[in-house]
Amino acid sequence: MSSDCIFCKIVAGQIPSKKVYEDDLVFAFHDIHPQRPVHILVIPKQHLCSLQEATPAHEAALGRILGIAGKLAAEAGSPGGFRVIINNGEIGCQEVPHLHAHIVGGDQPVGPMLKRQD
Ligand code: 5GP
Ligand code: ZN
């Protein structure tokens, strides 16, 4: 655990969250500012800043995040599909430095992947 990391504190129960799933490797909870009707964050329990720092030792947790995404999306109300977003580092516009996959969806298409620049 990283002592000054808000998502480590959520895993530890020191900051409250609306938990939707937990196992030995990952923890999932509702985003505090949902961007779509379904907006869940799935994080590795072990602190990892971003994919920039990922090594083969993180593959089990990273695989679990993707492997559980469809079940979590369907159970949260997005059975027709969803998007997974992982922002990494400054260029990726990551705000919280504990890796998290956003699972966003609902009953309407979530929209274009990125705002077009041309
Ligand atoms: P990022 O921009 O780093 O990819 O996304 C960070 C996400 O974390 C944002 O969508 C933000 O709403 C969410 N978030 C930040 N702090 C908290 C918190 O304390 N609790 C929850 N549930 N979500 C948070
Ligand atoms: Zn952390």
Coordinates of C-alpha atoms and ligand atoms in Angstrom, one line a residue:
M1 CA 0.0 0.0 0.0
S2 CA 1.1 3.5 -0.8
S3 CA 0.3 5.6 2.3
D4 CA -0.7 8.8 0.4
C5 CA -2.7 7.1 -2.4
I6 CA -6.4 7.6 -2.3
F7 CA -7.2 4.4 -4.2
C8 CA -5.0 2.3 -1.8
K9 CA -7.0 3.9 1.0
I10 CA -10.2 2.8 -0.8
V11 CA -9.0 -0.7 -1.0
A12 CA -8.1 -0.6 2.7
G13 CA -11.5 0.7 3.6
Q14 CA -10.0 3.9 5.0
I15 CA -11.9 6.0 2.4
P16 CA -15.5 4.9 1.7
S17 CA -16.6 3.7 -1.7
K18 CA -19.5 2.1 -3.4
K19 CA -17.9 -1.3 -3.9
V20 CA -19.2 -3.6 -6.6
Y21 CA -16.6 -6.4 -6.6
E22 CA -13.5 -7.6 -4.8
D23 CA -11.3 -10.6 -5.1
D24 CA -7.7 -11.5 -4.3
L25 CA -6.2 -9.3 -7.0
V26 CA -8.7 -6.5 -7.9
F27 CA -11.2 -4.1 -6.4
A28 CA -14.1 -2.4 -8.2
F29 CA -16.2 0.5 -7.2
H30 CA -18.4 3.2 -8.7
D31 CA -16.7 6.4 -9.9
I32 CA -17.5 9.3 -7.7
H33 CA -18.3 11.5 -10.7
P34 CA -19.9 9.2 -13.2
Q35 CA -19.5 10.2 -16.9
R36 CA -22.1 7.8 -18.1
P37 CA -25.0 5.9 -16.4
V38 CA -22.5 3.0 -15.8
H39 CA -19.1 4.2 -14.6
I40 CA -17.1 1.7 -12.6
L41 CA -13.4 1.8 -11.7
V42 CA -11.5 -1.5 -11.5
I43 CA -8.1 -1.3 -9.8
P44 CA -5.3 -3.7 -8.8
K45 CA -5.2 -4.1 -5.0
Q46 CA -1.5 -3.8 -5.1
H47 CA -0.3 -0.3 -5.8
L48 CA 0.8 0.4 -9.4
C49 CA 0.9 3.9 -10.7
S50 CA 0.1 3.2 -14.3
L51 CA 0.9 0.9 -17.2
Q52 CA 4.1 2.9 -17.6
E53 CA 5.4 1.0 -14.5
A54 CA 3.8 -2.4 -15.3
T55 CA 6.0 -5.5 -15.4
P56 CA 5.3 -9.2 -16.0
A57 CA 4.6 -9.4 -12.3
H58 CA 1.5 -7.3 -12.8
E59 CA 0.0 -9.5 -15.6
A60 CA -2.3 -11.5 -13.3
A61 CA -4.0 -8.4 -11.9
L62 CA -4.1 -6.7 -15.3
G63 CA -5.6 -9.8 -16.9
R64 CA -8.2 -10.0 -14.1
I65 CA -9.3 -6.4 -14.7
L66 CA -10.1 -7.2 -18.3
G67 CA -11.5 -10.6 -17.5
I68 CA -14.0 -9.3 -15.0
A69 CA -15.0 -6.2 -17.0
G70 CA -17.9 -7.7 -19.0
K71 CA -19.5 -9.3 -15.9
L72 CA -19.3 -6.1 -13.9
A73 CA -20.6 -4.0 -16.8
A74 CA -23.6 -6.3 -17.3
E75 CA -24.4 -6.5 -13.7
A76 CA -24.2 -2.7 -13.4
G77 CA -26.7 -2.1 -16.2
S78 CA -24.7 -2.2 -19.5
P79 CA -25.3 -5.7 -21.0
G80 CA -25.2 -4.4 -24.5
G81 CA -21.5 -3.4 -24.4
F82 CA -19.2 -1.0 -22.7
R83 CA -15.9 0.8 -23.1
V84 CA -12.7 0.3 -21.1
I85 CA -10.5 3.3 -20.7
I86 CA -7.1 3.4 -18.9
N87 CA -5.4 6.8 -18.8
N88 CA -1.7 6.7 -18.3
G89 CA 0.6 9.4 -17.1
E90 CA 0.6 13.1 -18.0
I91 CA 0.1 12.6 -21.8
G92 CA -2.8 10.1 -21.0
C93 CA -4.4 12.7 -18.8
Q94 CA -4.3 10.4 -15.7
E95 CA -5.4 12.2 -12.6
V96 CA -5.2 9.5 -9.9
P97 CA -1.8 7.8 -9.8
H98 CA -3.0 4.3 -9.0
L99 CA -3.8 2.3 -12.2
H100 CA -7.6 2.1 -12.8
A101 CA -9.7 0.9 -15.7
H102 CA -12.8 3.0 -16.3
I103 CA -15.8 0.8 -17.4
V104 CA -18.3 3.1 -19.0
G105 CA -21.7 2.3 -20.5
G106 CA -25.4 2.3 -20.1
D107 CA -28.3 2.0 -22.4
Q108 CA -27.0 4.4 -25.0
P109 CA -23.8 4.3 -27.1
V110 CA -21.0 6.1 -25.1
G111 CA -19.9 8.2 -28.1
P112 CA -16.7 8.7 -30.0
M113 CA -13.5 7.4 -28.5
L114 CA -11.6 10.7 -28.7
K115 CA -12.7 14.2 -29.6
R116 CA -11.5 14.6 -33.2
Q117 CA -8.7 17.2 -33.6
D118 CA -9.2 17.9 -37.3
Ligands
5GP1 P1 -8.3 9.5 -14.3 O1 -8.5 10.8 -14.9 O2 -7.1 9.4 -13.4 O3 -8.3 8.4 -15.4 O4 -9.6 9.2 -13.5 C1 -9.8 9.3 -12.1 C2 -11.2 9.0 -11.8 O5 -11.2 8.8 -10.4 C3 -12.1 10.1 -12.1 O6 -13.2 9.7 -12.9 C4 -12.7 10.5 -10.7 O7 -14.1 10.9 -10.7 C5 -12.4 9.3 -9.9 N1 -12.2 9.6 -8.5 C6 -11.3 10.4 -7.9 N2 -11.3 10.4 -6.6 C7 -12.3 9.4 -6.3 C8 -12.8 8.9 -5.0 O8 -12.3 9.3 -3.9 N3 -13.7 8.0 -5.1 C9 -14.2 7.5 -6.2 N4 -15.2 6.6 -6.2 N5 -13.8 8.0 -7.4 C10 -12.8 8.9 -7.4
ZN2 ZN -2.3 3.1 -4.6

